PDB file of C-alpha atoms in Angstrom:
ATOM      1  CA  MET A   1      10.452  26.530  -6.137  1.00 55.00           C
ATOM      2  CA  PHE A   2      12.955  29.455  -6.309  1.00 61.00           C
ATOM      3  CA  ASN A   3      14.421  31.085  -9.321  1.00 64.00           C
ATOM      4  CA  PHE A   4      16.127  33.310  -8.046  1.00 61.00           C
ATOM      5  CA  ARG A   5      19.764  34.169  -9.653  1.00 67.00           C
ATOM      6  CA  PRO A   6      22.768  32.249  -8.124  1.00 70.00           C
ATOM      7  CA  SER A   7      24.090  35.737  -6.419  1.00 84.00           C
ATOM      8  CA  ILE A   8      20.875  36.584  -5.091  1.00 84.00           C
ATOM      9  CA  LYS A   9      20.824  32.603  -3.309  1.00 86.00           C
ATOM     10  CA  ALA A  10      24.768  33.403  -2.157  1.00 87.00           C
ATOM     11  CA  MET A  11      23.534  36.384  -0.635  1.00 89.00           C
ATOM     12  CA  PHE A  12      20.824  34.835   1.028  1.00 91.00           C
ATOM     13  CA  ILE A  13      22.126  31.864   2.378  1.00 91.00           C
ATOM     14  CA  SER A  14      25.605  33.892   3.606  1.00 91.00           C
ATOM     15  CA  SER A  15      22.924  36.574   5.608  1.00 90.00           C
ATOM     16  CA  LEU A  16      21.177  32.933   6.890  1.00 91.00           C
ATOM     17  CA  VAL A  17      24.327  31.726   7.931  1.00 90.00           C
ATOM     18  CA  ALA A  18      25.669  35.326   9.473  1.00 88.00           C
ATOM     19  CA  THR A  19      22.408  35.777  11.765  1.00 87.00           C
ATOM     20  CA  LEU A  20      22.620  32.057  12.788  1.00 86.00           C
ATOM     21  CA  LEU A  21      26.053  32.498  13.592  1.00 83.00           C
ATOM     22  CA  SER A  22      25.932  36.057  15.441  1.00 80.00           C
ATOM     23  CA  ALA A  23      23.781  34.036  18.562  1.00 76.00           C
ATOM     24  CA  CYS A  24      27.065  32.277  18.949  1.00 76.00           C
ATOM     25  CA  VAL A  25      28.464  34.373  21.509  1.00 78.00           C
ATOM     26  CA  GLU A  26      31.118  33.766  24.836  1.00 81.00           C
ATOM     27  CA  VAL A  27      29.439  34.499  28.336  1.00 78.00           C
ATOM     28  CA  LYS A  28      31.887  36.785  29.734  1.00 82.00           C
ATOM     29  CA  PRO A  29      32.611  35.463  33.815  1.00 80.00           C
ATOM     30  CA  TRP A  30      30.814  38.902  35.160  1.00 82.00           C
ATOM     31  CA  GLN A  31      27.615  37.806  33.295  1.00 80.00           C
ATOM     32  CA  ARG A  32      27.276  34.317  34.924  1.00 80.00           C
ATOM     33  CA  GLY A  33      26.000  35.836  38.083  1.00 78.00           C
ATOM     34  CA  TYR A  34      22.549  35.338  37.754  1.00 71.00           C
ATOM     35  CA  LEU A  35      23.145  31.080  35.783  1.00 70.00           C
ATOM     36  CA  ALA A  36      25.328  30.886  39.235  1.00 74.00           C
ATOM     37  CA  LYS A  37      22.215  31.691  41.644  1.00 77.00           C
ATOM     38  CA  ASP A  38      20.571  28.995  43.570  1.00 74.00           C
ATOM     39  CA  GLU A  39      17.287  28.946  42.308  1.00 74.00           C
ATOM     40  CA  MET A  40      18.997  28.241  38.856  1.00 72.00           C
ATOM     41  CA  ALA A  41      20.194  24.859  39.987  1.00 74.00           C
ATOM     42  CA  TRP A  42      19.054  21.200  39.106  1.00 76.00           C
ATOM     43  CA  GLN A  43      19.205  20.338  42.276  1.00 75.00           C
ATOM     44  CA  VAL A  44      19.451  23.026  45.295  1.00 72.00           C
ATOM     45  CA  ASP A  45      20.952  20.581  48.058  1.00 81.00           C
ATOM     46  CA  GLY A  46      23.501  18.917  46.498  1.00 80.00           C
ATOM     47  CA  LEU A  47      24.263  16.268  49.949  1.00 87.00           C
ATOM     48  CA  GLU A  48      20.288  15.815  49.747  1.00 87.00           C
ATOM     49  CA  SER A  49      20.322  14.665  46.518  1.00 84.00           C
ATOM     50  CA  ALA A  50      23.298  12.555  46.559  1.00 86.00           C
ATOM     51  CA  LEU A  51      21.521  10.986  49.736  1.00 88.00           C
ATOM     52  CA  ASN A  52      18.421  10.191  48.024  1.00 84.00           C
ATOM     53  CA  LYS A  53      20.305   9.093  45.012  1.00 82.00           C
ATOM     54  CA  HIS A  54      21.883   5.950  47.324  1.00 81.00           C
ATOM     55  CA  ILE A  55      19.014   5.628  48.775  1.00 80.00           C
ATOM     56  CA  THR A  56      17.028   4.718  45.925  1.00 77.00           C
ATOM     57  CA  PHE A  57      20.132   2.899  44.596  1.00 75.00           C
ATOM     58  CA  SER A  58      20.041   0.765  47.753  1.00 72.00           C
ATOM     59  CA  LYS A  59      16.341   0.129  48.512  1.00 71.00           C
ATOM     60  CA  GLU A  60      15.055  -0.403  44.799  1.00 64.00           C
ATOM     61  CA  ALA A  61      18.436  -1.636  43.093  1.00 60.00           C
ATOM     62  CA  SER A  62      17.931   1.068  40.614  1.00 54.00           C
ATOM     63  CA  SER A  63      20.586   3.178  39.596  1.00 55.00           C
ATOM     64  CA  GLY A  64      19.442   5.477  36.877  1.00 56.00           C
ATOM     65  CA  SER A  65      23.116   5.756  35.376  1.00 56.00           C
ATOM     66  CA  SER A  66      25.368   5.631  37.875  1.00 56.00           C
ATOM     67  CA  SER A  67      26.681   2.595  35.874  1.00 54.00           C
ATOM     68  CA  ALA A  68      27.250   0.447  39.082  1.00 56.00           C
ATOM     69  CA  ALA A  69      26.306  -3.341  39.810  1.00 56.00           C
ATOM     70  CA  GLY A  70      24.300  -4.720  43.056  1.00 55.00           C
ATOM     71  CA  GLY A  71      21.496  -5.456  43.981  1.00 54.00           C
ATOM     72  CA  GLY A  72      18.320  -4.339  46.076  1.00 52.00           C
ATOM     73  CA  CYS A  73      19.881  -6.096  49.407  1.00 56.00           C
ATOM     74  CA  GLY A  74      22.462  -2.762  49.487  1.00 52.00           C
ATOM     75  CA  CYS A  75      25.543  -5.320  49.626  1.00 56.00           C
ATOM     76  CA  ASN A  76      27.494  -3.343  46.749  1.00 52.00           C
TER      77      ASN A  76
END
């Protein structure tokens, strides 16, 4: 496809790798403030989410990924 000299290929590949690796940075604790806001959470209320999972598991016998056994009777 491309007939470049090996040195040009090596420079291109190394610059591509350097560009891709430059996006990998460690997030500092003071930069995590925005991600820690309630609006960014998957479930805003943890207690309500746990109760909804319990009700769904007990009534419909569909536990999702909780790896618990039991039927729809609620007698786990």
